[in-house]
mmCIF file of C-alpha atoms in Angstrom:
data_model
loop_
_atom_site.group_PDB
_atom_site.id
_atom_site.type_symbol
_atom_site.label_atom_id
_atom_site.label_comp_id
_atom_site.label_asym_id
_atom_site.label_seq_id
_atom_site.Cartn_x
_atom_site.Cartn_y
_atom_site.Cartn_z
ATOM 1 C CA MET A 1 35.451 -14.183 -129.174
ATOM 2 C CA THR A 2 34.633 -17.832 -128.521
ATOM 3 C CA ALA A 3 33.743 -19.121 -125.060
ATOM 4 C CA LYS A 4 36.652 -19.313 -122.637
ATOM 5 C CA ARG A 5 37.341 -21.059 -119.390
ATOM 6 C CA LEU A 6 37.567 -18.499 -116.594
ATOM 7 C CA GLY A 7 40.137 -18.772 -113.813
ATOM 8 C CA PHE A 8 41.129 -17.024 -110.603
ATOM 9 C CA PHE A 9 44.809 -16.861 -109.648
ATOM 10 C CA THR A 10 46.384 -15.954 -106.329
ATOM 11 C CA ARG A 11 49.942 -15.639 -105.057
ATOM 12 C CA LEU A 12 48.535 -15.406 -101.509
ATOM 13 C CA LEU A 13 49.724 -11.861 -100.841
ATOM 14 C CA ASP A 14 46.995 -10.585 -98.516
ATOM 15 C CA ASP A 15 48.376 -8.235 -95.861
ATOM 16 C CA ALA A 16 48.238 -10.744 -93.013
ATOM 17 C CA LEU A 17 50.203 -13.461 -91.250
ATOM 18 C CA ALA A 18 50.719 -16.681 -93.201
ATOM 19 C CA GLY A 19 47.889 -18.654 -91.627
ATOM 20 C CA GLU A 20 45.431 -15.844 -92.262
ATOM 21 C CA ARG A 21 46.708 -15.509 -95.835
ATOM 22 C CA TYR A 22 45.838 -19.162 -96.397
ATOM 23 C CA ARG A 23 42.379 -18.748 -94.887
ATOM 24 C CA LEU A 24 41.630 -15.671 -97.002
ATOM 25 C CA ALA A 25 42.912 -17.251 -100.220
ATOM 26 C CA ALA A 26 40.789 -20.340 -99.601
ATOM 27 C CA GLU A 27 37.755 -18.107 -99.054
ATOM 28 C CA GLN A 28 38.482 -16.282 -102.308
ATOM 29 C CA ILE A 29 38.631 -19.577 -104.219
ATOM 30 C CA VAL A 30 35.376 -20.761 -102.643
ATOM 31 C CA HIS A 31 33.836 -17.416 -103.644
ATOM 32 C CA ALA A 32 35.113 -17.852 -107.185
ATOM 33 C CA GLU A 33 33.516 -21.292 -107.390
ATOM 34 C CA ARG A 34 30.200 -19.910 -106.150
ATOM 35 C CA HIS A 35 30.298 -17.337 -108.937
ATOM 36 C CA GLY A 36 30.962 -19.890 -111.645
ATOM 37 C CA PHE A 37 34.718 -19.673 -112.186
ATOM 38 C CA ASP A 38 36.054 -22.765 -113.921
ATOM 39 C CA SER A 39 39.463 -22.912 -112.251
ATOM 40 C CA ALA A 40 41.606 -21.540 -109.431
ATOM 41 C CA TRP A 41 45.408 -21.389 -109.477
ATOM 42 C CA VAL A 42 48.039 -20.811 -106.805
ATOM 43 C CA ALA A 43 51.702 -19.921 -107.193
ATOM 44 C CA GLN A 44 54.684 -21.456 -105.421
ATOM 45 C CA HIS A 45 57.279 -19.103 -103.954
ATOM 46 C CA HIS A 46 60.107 -19.873 -101.543
ATOM 47 C CA PHE A 47 61.393 -17.565 -98.793
ATOM 48 C CA HIS A 48 60.294 -14.130 -100.024
ATOM 49 C CA ARG A 49 57.139 -12.934 -98.254
ATOM 50 C CA ASP A 50 56.390 -10.150 -100.712
ATOM 51 C CA GLU A 51 56.835 -12.362 -103.791
ATOM 52 C CA GLY A 52 54.332 -14.997 -102.721
ATOM 53 C CA GLY A 53 53.045 -16.589 -99.561
ATOM 54 C CA LEU A 54 52.967 -20.281 -100.425
ATOM 55 C CA PRO A 55 56.043 -22.561 -100.597
ATOM 56 C CA SER A 56 53.949 -25.771 -100.682
ATOM 57 C CA PRO A 57 50.988 -25.484 -103.067
ATOM 58 C CA LEU A 58 49.835 -29.111 -103.044
ATOM 59 C CA PRO A 59 48.942 -29.324 -99.315
ATOM 60 C CA PHE A 60 47.076 -26.040 -99.686
ATOM 61 C CA LEU A 61 45.130 -27.320 -102.697
ATOM 62 C CA ALA A 62 44.217 -30.493 -100.783
ATOM 63 C CA TYR A 63 42.717 -28.233 -98.111
ATOM 64 C CA VAL A 64 40.829 -26.206 -100.728
ATOM 65 C CA ALA A 65 39.608 -29.384 -102.422
ATOM 66 C CA ALA A 66 37.795 -30.334 -99.226
ATOM 67 C CA ARG A 67 35.942 -26.994 -99.282
ATOM 68 C CA THR A 68 34.961 -27.025 -102.970
ATOM 69 C CA SER A 69 33.218 -29.441 -105.302
ATOM 70 C CA ARG A 70 33.469 -28.269 -108.919
ATOM 71 C CA ILE A 71 36.211 -25.716 -109.544
ATOM 72 C CA ARG A 72 39.420 -27.092 -111.023
ATOM 73 C CA LEU A 73 42.524 -26.524 -108.897
ATOM 74 C CA GLY A 74 45.879 -25.720 -110.465
ATOM 75 C CA THR A 75 49.495 -24.992 -109.627
ATOM 76 C CA GLY A 76 50.831 -21.925 -111.361
ATOM 77 C CA ILE A 77 53.558 -23.046 -111.015
ATOM 78 C CA ILE A 78 55.458 -25.791 -109.229
ATOM 79 C CA ILE A 79 59.154 -24.907 -109.550
ATOM 80 C CA LEU A 80 60.211 -28.369 -110.692
ATOM 81 C CA PRO A 81 64.028 -27.938 -110.516
ATOM 82 C CA MET A 82 63.640 -27.480 -106.740
ATOM 83 C CA GLU A 83 61.454 -30.568 -106.278
ATOM 84 C CA ASP A 84 61.991 -34.322 -106.181
ATOM 85 C CA PRO A 85 60.049 -35.535 -109.243
ATOM 86 C CA VAL A 86 58.971 -38.867 -107.720
ATOM 87 C CA ARG A 87 57.625 -37.158 -104.592
ATOM 88 C CA THR A 88 55.918 -34.592 -106.810
ATOM 89 C CA ALA A 89 54.287 -37.460 -108.725
ATOM 90 C CA GLU A 90 53.060 -39.018 -105.493
ATOM 91 C CA ASP A 91 51.762 -35.757 -104.027
ATOM 92 C CA THR A 92 49.929 -34.741 -107.195
ATOM 93 C CA VAL A 93 48.233 -38.125 -107.442
ATOM 94 C CA VAL A 94 46.984 -37.936 -103.860
ATOM 95 C CA VAL A 95 45.649 -34.384 -104.308
ATOM 96 C CA ASP A 96 44.024 -35.371 -107.590
ATOM 97 C CA LEU A 97 42.218 -38.267 -105.927
ATOM 98 C CA LEU A 98 41.131 -36.146 -102.957
ATOM 99 C CA SER A 99 39.763 -33.496 -105.307
ATOM 100 C CA GLY A 100 37.863 -35.946 -107.497
ATOM 101 C CA GLY A 101 40.158 -35.525 -110.497
ATOM 102 C CA ARG A 102 40.199 -31.699 -110.462
ATOM 103 C CA LEU A 103 43.955 -31.076 -110.334
ATOM 104 C CA GLU A 104 45.787 -29.174 -113.092
ATOM 105 C CA VAL A 105 49.594 -29.256 -112.860
ATOM 106 C CA GLY A 106 51.475 -26.150 -113.983
ATOM 107 C CA LEU A 107 55.263 -26.478 -114.026
ATOM 108 C CA GLY A 108 58.137 -24.080 -114.581
ATOM 109 C CA THR A 109 61.837 -23.482 -114.097
ATOM 110 C CA GLY A 110 61.709 -20.615 -111.595
ATOM 111 C CA THR A 111 63.242 -17.154 -111.890
ATOM 112 C CA THR A 112 64.293 -15.718 -108.500
ATOM 113 C CA PRO A 113 68.117 -16.038 -108.560
ATOM 114 C CA GLU A 114 68.905 -16.318 -104.853
ATOM 115 C CA THR A 115 66.275 -19.002 -104.247
ATOM 116 C CA PHE A 116 68.269 -21.563 -106.222
ATOM 117 C CA LEU A 117 71.148 -21.308 -103.749
ATOM 118 C CA ALA A 118 69.085 -22.869 -100.964
ATOM 119 C CA PHE A 119 68.545 -25.970 -103.087
ATOM 120 C CA GLY A 120 72.135 -26.273 -104.298
ATOM 121 C CA ILE A 121 71.135 -25.530 -107.880
ATOM 122 C CA ASP A 122 72.992 -23.522 -110.490
ATOM 123 C CA LYS A 123 70.395 -21.108 -111.834
ATOM 124 C CA GLU A 124 72.032 -21.189 -115.267
ATOM 125 C CA ALA A 125 71.419 -24.953 -115.440
ATOM 126 C CA ARG A 126 67.748 -24.771 -114.493
ATOM 127 C CA THR A 127 66.456 -25.555 -118.003
ATOM 128 C CA GLU A 128 68.455 -28.778 -118.219
ATOM 129 C CA ILE A 129 67.505 -29.744 -114.665
ATOM 130 C CA PHE A 130 63.851 -29.062 -115.442
ATOM 131 C CA ALA A 131 63.958 -31.307 -118.523
ATOM 132 C CA HIS A 132 65.563 -34.180 -116.578
ATOM 133 C CA LYS A 133 63.100 -33.945 -113.704
ATOM 134 C CA LEU A 134 60.144 -33.613 -116.068
ATOM 135 C CA ASP A 135 61.157 -36.901 -117.706
ATOM 136 C CA ARG A 136 61.224 -38.546 -114.256
ATOM 137 C CA LEU A 137 57.856 -37.072 -113.313
ATOM 138 C CA LEU A 138 56.210 -38.249 -116.534
ATOM 139 C CA ALA A 139 57.781 -41.714 -116.171
ATOM 140 C CA ALA A 140 56.351 -41.982 -112.672
ATOM 141 C CA TRP A 141 52.885 -40.925 -113.820
ATOM 142 C CA LYS A 142 53.039 -43.447 -116.665
ATOM 143 C CA GLY A 143 53.676 -46.283 -114.206
ATOM 144 C CA GLU A 144 57.227 -47.004 -115.320
ATOM 145 C CA ALA A 145 59.697 -48.717 -112.982
ATOM 146 C CA LEU A 146 61.513 -46.250 -110.718
ATOM 147 C CA GLY A 147 64.957 -47.612 -109.885
ATOM 148 C CA HIS A 148 63.617 -51.143 -109.354
ATOM 149 C CA GLU A 149 61.032 -53.246 -111.111
ATOM 150 C CA GLN A 150 58.847 -53.259 -107.999
ATOM 151 C CA ASN A 151 58.900 -49.470 -107.623
ATOM 152 C CA ARG A 152 55.906 -48.167 -109.515
ATOM 153 C CA LEU A 153 53.716 -45.249 -108.599
ATOM 154 C CA TYR A 154 50.839 -46.006 -106.262
ATOM 155 C CA PRO A 155 48.139 -44.836 -106.516
ATOM 156 C CA ALA A 156 48.129 -44.748 -110.305
ATOM 157 C CA ALA A 157 48.161 -41.308 -111.926
ATOM 158 C CA GLY A 158 45.228 -41.785 -114.271
ATOM 159 C CA THR A 159 45.062 -38.879 -116.731
ATOM 160 C CA LEU A 160 47.312 -36.447 -114.845
ATOM 161 C CA ALA A 161 49.876 -36.433 -117.668
ATOM 162 C CA ASP A 162 47.179 -34.933 -119.918
ATOM 163 C CA ARG A 163 46.700 -32.020 -117.490
ATOM 164 C CA VAL A 164 50.230 -30.614 -117.506
ATOM 165 C CA TRP A 165 50.928 -26.955 -118.263
ATOM 166 C CA HIS A 166 54.311 -25.265 -118.722
ATOM 167 C CA ALA A 167 55.126 -21.592 -118.207
ATOM 168 C CA THR A 168 57.527 -19.732 -120.462
ATOM 169 C CA PHE A 169 58.601 -16.220 -121.415
ATOM 170 C CA SER A 170 60.245 -17.263 -124.681
ATOM 171 C CA VAL A 171 59.588 -18.499 -128.191
ATOM 172 C CA ALA A 172 62.076 -21.346 -127.674
ATOM 173 C CA GLY A 173 60.202 -22.415 -124.567
ATOM 174 C CA ALA A 174 56.904 -22.345 -126.455
ATOM 175 C CA GLU A 175 58.381 -24.589 -129.147
ATOM 176 C CA ARG A 176 59.341 -27.176 -126.505
ATOM 177 C CA ILE A 177 55.942 -26.965 -124.831
ATOM 178 C CA GLY A 178 54.163 -27.399 -128.162
ATOM 179 C CA ARG A 179 56.226 -30.452 -129.093
ATOM 180 C CA ALA A 180 55.404 -31.975 -125.704
ATOM 181 C CA GLY A 181 51.664 -31.448 -126.265
ATOM 182 C CA ALA A 182 51.366 -29.665 -122.920
ATOM 183 C CA GLY A 183 49.370 -26.554 -122.083
ATOM 184 C CA LEU A 184 51.012 -23.151 -122.565
ATOM 185 C CA MET A 185 50.940 -20.658 -119.675
ATOM 186 C CA LEU A 186 51.406 -16.992 -120.613
ATOM 187 C CA SER A 187 52.420 -14.536 -117.918
ATOM 188 C CA ARG A 188 50.437 -11.452 -116.922
ATOM 189 C CA THR A 189 53.559 -9.346 -117.419
ATOM 190 C CA GLN A 190 57.025 -9.769 -118.873
ATOM 191 C CA PRO A 191 60.168 -7.630 -118.773
ATOM 192 C CA ARG A 192 60.655 -5.572 -121.940
ATOM 193 C CA SER A 193 63.977 -5.585 -123.723
ATOM 194 C CA ARG A 194 66.205 -2.535 -123.454
ATOM 195 C CA ASP A 195 65.986 -1.968 -127.201
ATOM 196 C CA ASN A 196 62.175 -2.129 -127.240
ATOM 197 C CA PRO A 197 60.937 -0.927 -123.834
ATOM 198 C CA ASP A 198 57.560 0.150 -125.217
ATOM 199 C CA ALA A 199 56.586 -3.253 -126.622
ATOM 200 C CA SER A 200 53.062 -4.246 -125.663
ATOM 201 C CA LEU A 201 52.285 -7.559 -124.007
ATOM 202 C CA PRO A 202 50.478 -8.813 -127.153
ATOM 203 C CA GLU A 203 53.510 -7.902 -129.291
ATOM 204 C CA ILE A 204 55.648 -10.100 -127.040
ATOM 205 C CA GLN A 205 53.184 -12.957 -126.671
ATOM 206 C CA HIS A 206 51.841 -13.425 -130.205
ATOM 207 C CA PRO A 207 55.164 -14.958 -131.374
ATOM 208 C CA ILE A 208 55.077 -17.258 -128.342
ATOM 209 C CA VAL A 209 51.567 -18.435 -129.247
ATOM 210 C CA ASP A 210 52.595 -18.852 -132.891
ATOM 211 C CA ALA A 211 55.572 -21.026 -131.916
ATOM 212 C CA TYR A 212 53.443 -23.171 -129.612
ATOM 213 C CA LEU A 213 50.754 -23.812 -132.233
ATOM 214 C CA ALA A 214 53.324 -24.511 -134.966
ATOM 215 C CA ASN A 215 54.917 -27.259 -132.869
ATOM 216 C CA LEU A 216 51.799 -28.869 -131.414
ATOM 217 C CA PRO A 217 51.458 -32.478 -132.637
ATOM 218 C CA ALA A 218 48.614 -33.199 -135.051
ATOM 219 C CA GLY A 219 45.401 -34.075 -133.274
ATOM 220 C CA VAL A 220 46.408 -32.544 -129.935
ATOM 221 C CA PRO A 221 44.004 -29.732 -129.024
ATOM 222 C CA PRO A 222 45.708 -26.503 -127.943
ATOM 223 C CA ARG A 223 45.532 -25.386 -124.347
ATOM 224 C CA ILE A 224 46.640 -21.778 -123.979
ATOM 225 C CA MET A 225 46.227 -19.891 -120.723
ATOM 226 C CA ALA A 226 46.644 -16.118 -120.483
ATOM 227 C CA SER A 227 47.097 -14.750 -116.998
ATOM 228 C CA ARG A 228 46.149 -11.100 -116.657
ATOM 229 C CA SER A 229 46.239 -8.548 -113.820
ATOM 230 C CA LEU A 230 42.715 -7.329 -113.218
ATOM 231 C CA PHE A 231 40.966 -5.395 -110.476
ATOM 232 C CA VAL A 232 37.325 -4.416 -110.903
ATOM 233 C CA ALA A 233 35.486 -2.118 -108.514
ATOM 234 C CA ASP A 234 32.059 -0.535 -108.453
ATOM 235 C CA SER A 235 33.565 2.815 -109.412
ATOM 236 C CA ARG A 236 36.610 3.951 -111.381
ATOM 237 C CA ALA A 237 37.650 6.200 -108.490
ATOM 238 C CA GLU A 238 37.776 3.311 -106.039
ATOM 239 C CA ALA A 239 39.701 1.107 -108.458
ATOM 240 C CA LEU A 240 42.293 3.789 -109.232
ATOM 241 C CA LYS A 241 42.782 4.593 -105.555
ATOM 242 C CA ARG A 242 43.567 0.950 -104.822
ATOM 243 C CA ALA A 243 45.785 0.673 -107.903
ATOM 244 C CA GLU A 244 47.862 3.714 -106.947
ATOM 245 C CA ILE A 245 48.598 2.205 -103.534
ATOM 246 C CA GLY A 246 49.372 -1.284 -104.816
ATOM 247 C CA LEU A 247 51.390 -0.504 -107.944
ATOM 248 C CA ASN A 248 53.630 2.007 -106.184
ATOM 249 C CA ARG A 249 54.236 -0.561 -103.449
ATOM 250 C CA VAL A 250 55.733 -3.055 -105.928
ATOM 251 C CA LEU A 251 57.509 -0.580 -108.202
ATOM 252 C CA ASP A 252 61.020 -1.194 -106.856
ATOM 253 C CA ARG A 253 60.603 -4.953 -107.167
ATOM 254 C CA PHE A 254 59.578 -4.697 -110.824
ATOM 255 C CA LEU A 255 62.524 -2.431 -111.582
ATOM 256 C CA ALA A 256 64.915 -4.892 -109.911
ATOM 257 C CA SER A 257 63.528 -7.745 -112.026
ATOM 258 C CA GLY A 258 64.373 -5.971 -115.281
ATOM 259 C CA HIS A 259 61.239 -4.015 -116.137
ATOM 260 C CA VAL A 260 61.754 -0.650 -117.809
ATOM 261 C CA ILE A 261 59.199 1.816 -116.437
ATOM 262 C CA PRO A 262 59.554 5.173 -118.229
ATOM 263 C CA GLU A 263 56.546 6.786 -116.530
ATOM 264 C CA ARG A 264 56.109 6.719 -112.750
ATOM 265 C CA CYS A 265 52.658 8.335 -112.807
ATOM 266 C CA LEU A 266 49.650 6.093 -112.206
ATOM 267 C CA PRO A 267 48.565 5.840 -115.888
ATOM 268 C CA GLY A 268 52.150 4.967 -116.798
ATOM 269 C CA LEU A 269 52.349 2.265 -114.131
ATOM 270 C CA ILE A 270 49.012 0.784 -115.182
ATOM 271 C CA ARG A 271 50.141 0.650 -118.785
ATOM 272 C CA THR A 272 53.680 -0.606 -118.207
ATOM 273 C CA LEU A 273 52.673 -3.232 -115.620
ATOM 274 C CA ASP A 274 49.887 -4.512 -117.885
ATOM 275 C CA THR A 275 47.134 -3.903 -115.350
ATOM 276 C CA HIS A 276 43.428 -3.824 -116.205
ATOM 277 C CA VAL A 277 41.753 -1.698 -113.579
ATOM 278 C CA GLY A 278 38.552 0.299 -113.209
ATOM 279 C CA ALA A 279 34.799 -0.097 -113.170
ATOM 280 C CA PRO A 280 33.428 -2.979 -115.307
ATOM 281 C CA ASP A 281 33.118 -0.935 -118.514
ATOM 282 C CA ASP A 282 36.690 0.348 -118.145
ATOM 283 C CA VAL A 283 38.071 -3.144 -117.688
ATOM 284 C CA ILE A 284 36.044 -4.613 -120.556
ATOM 285 C CA ALA A 285 37.382 -1.963 -122.934
ATOM 286 C CA SER A 286 40.932 -2.537 -121.717
ATOM 287 C CA LEU A 287 40.735 -6.309 -122.138
ATOM 288 C CA GLU A 288 39.117 -6.042 -125.570
ATOM 289 C CA ALA A 289 42.260 -4.228 -126.726
ATOM 290 C CA ASP A 290 44.377 -7.273 -125.772
ATOM 291 C CA SER A 291 44.634 -9.126 -129.085
ATOM 292 C CA VAL A 292 46.117 -12.252 -127.481
ATOM 293 C CA LEU A 293 42.935 -13.097 -125.593
ATOM 294 C CA PRO A 294 40.899 -14.252 -128.628
ATOM 295 C CA ARG A 295 43.595 -16.892 -129.222
ATOM 296 C CA VAL A 296 43.547 -18.493 -125.762
ATOM 297 C CA THR A 297 41.405 -21.234 -124.259
ATOM 298 C CA ASP A 298 41.721 -20.069 -120.642
ATOM 299 C CA ILE A 299 41.709 -16.556 -119.178
ATOM 300 C CA VAL A 300 43.000 -16.419 -115.606
ATOM 301 C CA PHE A 301 42.651 -13.204 -113.639
ATOM 302 C CA GLN A 302 44.611 -12.098 -110.575
ATOM 303 C CA VAL A 303 44.351 -8.931 -108.503
ATOM 304 C CA HIS A 304 48.159 -8.629 -108.227
ATOM 305 C CA SER A 305 49.866 -6.188 -108.176
ATOM 306 C CA VAL A 306 46.991 -3.984 -106.997
ATOM 307 C CA ASP A 307 46.517 -6.340 -104.034
ATOM 308 C CA PRO A 308 43.418 -4.696 -102.555
ATOM 309 C CA PRO A 309 41.927 -5.702 -99.187
ATOM 310 C CA HIS A 310 40.090 -9.016 -98.998
ATOM 311 C CA PRO A 311 36.520 -7.620 -99.292
ATOM 312 C CA ALA A 312 37.551 -5.765 -102.459
ATOM 313 C CA VAL A 313 39.003 -9.005 -103.879
ATOM 314 C CA LEU A 314 35.672 -10.738 -103.307
ATOM 315 C CA ARG A 315 33.798 -7.887 -104.988
ATOM 316 C CA SER A 316 36.206 -7.945 -107.933
ATOM 317 C CA ILE A 317 35.507 -11.676 -108.332
ATOM 318 C CA GLU A 318 31.773 -10.966 -108.410
ATOM 319 C CA LEU A 319 32.035 -8.163 -110.955
ATOM 320 C CA THR A 320 34.390 -10.205 -113.115
ATOM 321 C CA ALA A 321 31.924 -13.085 -113.254
ATOM 322 C CA SER A 322 28.758 -11.029 -113.670
ATOM 323 C CA GLU A 323 29.904 -8.268 -116.040
ATOM 324 C CA VAL A 324 33.466 -8.522 -117.364
ATOM 325 C CA ALA A 325 33.904 -12.158 -118.343
ATOM 326 C CA PRO A 326 30.570 -12.463 -120.199
ATOM 327 C CA ALA A 327 31.683 -9.596 -122.452
ATOM 328 C CA LEU A 328 34.749 -11.691 -123.340
ATOM 329 C CA GLY A 329 32.735 -14.739 -124.375
ATOM 330 C CA TRP A 330 32.436 -16.580 -121.049
ATOM 331 C CA ARG A 331 29.096 -18.012 -119.983
ATOM 332 C CA LEU A 332 28.126 -18.562 -116.352
ATOM 333 C CA PRO A 333 27.193 -22.221 -115.698
ATOM 334 C CA LEU A 334 23.423 -22.531 -115.264
ATOM 335 C CA ARG A 335 23.451 -23.936 -111.758
ATOM 336 C CA ASN A 336 25.761 -21.138 -110.597
ATOM 337 C CA ALA A 337 23.465 -18.537 -112.156
ATOM 338 C CA GLU A 338 20.526 -19.994 -110.248
ATOM 339 C CA GLN A 339 22.486 -20.040 -106.982
ATOM 340 C CA GLN A 340 23.505 -16.395 -107.360
ATOM 341 C CA LEU A 341 19.878 -15.240 -107.388
ATOM 342 C CA SER A 342 19.606 -15.998 -103.670
ATOM 343 C CA ARG A 343 23.134 -15.030 -102.563
ATOM 344 C CA PRO A 344 23.984 -11.594 -101.119
ATOM 345 C CA ARG A 345 26.950 -9.871 -102.725
ATOM 346 C CA ALA A 346 30.143 -8.912 -100.911
ATOM 347 C CA ALA A 347 30.020 -5.433 -99.423
ATOM 348 C CA ALA A 348 31.410 -2.880 -101.832
ATOM 349 C CA LEU A 349 34.250 -0.699 -100.563
ATOM 350 C CA GLN A 350 34.024 3.034 -100.924
ATOM 351 C CA PRO A 351 36.973 5.107 -102.132
#
């Protein structure tokens, strides 16, 4: 496997009040930077506490930018149909400047049905709305006139248009993303169809990758991100204990979203919810069986839906950087390796 860029992803779901969730997530991203991670990504979710804790990702990333210096900061995703594209252009430019050009902009259409009602949007029209607003966003970034010849984006967007990523579950979506020359974001889990409930995540995602690459314009390098659920602990027993708590907690939500879960036992949940969990050797073996990963440029790990306590998240970050990711072709930046020699590790949790 060739070298990959390594990312950390959070939906800000720590078991705490919102302000504390933001503090803990920022600490996790700082910890990821210290251990050499190349990027950190946050999700946008409106209204539903247990789906995600962050309705406004760009202010949060501006805060994180002030506490970090190297790690790239991404939105995974901004739900563009619910946003004003000109304001999104302005906010992304400001965050990009404050971060020293470290912003990556992931965009998507959104999926939670009831959320669209608050914004006066017909969920069935979200793809068309997304396309219209994406055109406006790109026009703003390119410096085109916005309603009047004197209305042009300030500050200028620089290379932001070259750092756009789109999320999709479908082959048709991948074709559009490829034609646009954007980055492709693959989900950590996808609902299986009723006629093929046992399909593996690679079986679903290989055709998506194929469609993206087939439609990418000549000369445009591919950018393919695979998000994966991963929790690493010092022992298999500790990891499985945390997984049993977390996966059973979200079971009803996955069923309501269309997932078919034939086995309710822990091994069945781990398999069906595409979760890589265990001690480092367990997780390495599990990830090596994922045939999509050799095809991607970026591997982004999240602890959801295990959602362990904060100290266990920090330890999982450490073990991912020191043991798991190197086995997948990632190399720790030299200066981070030197810094780690004098840094105490996070306290390991006992089962």
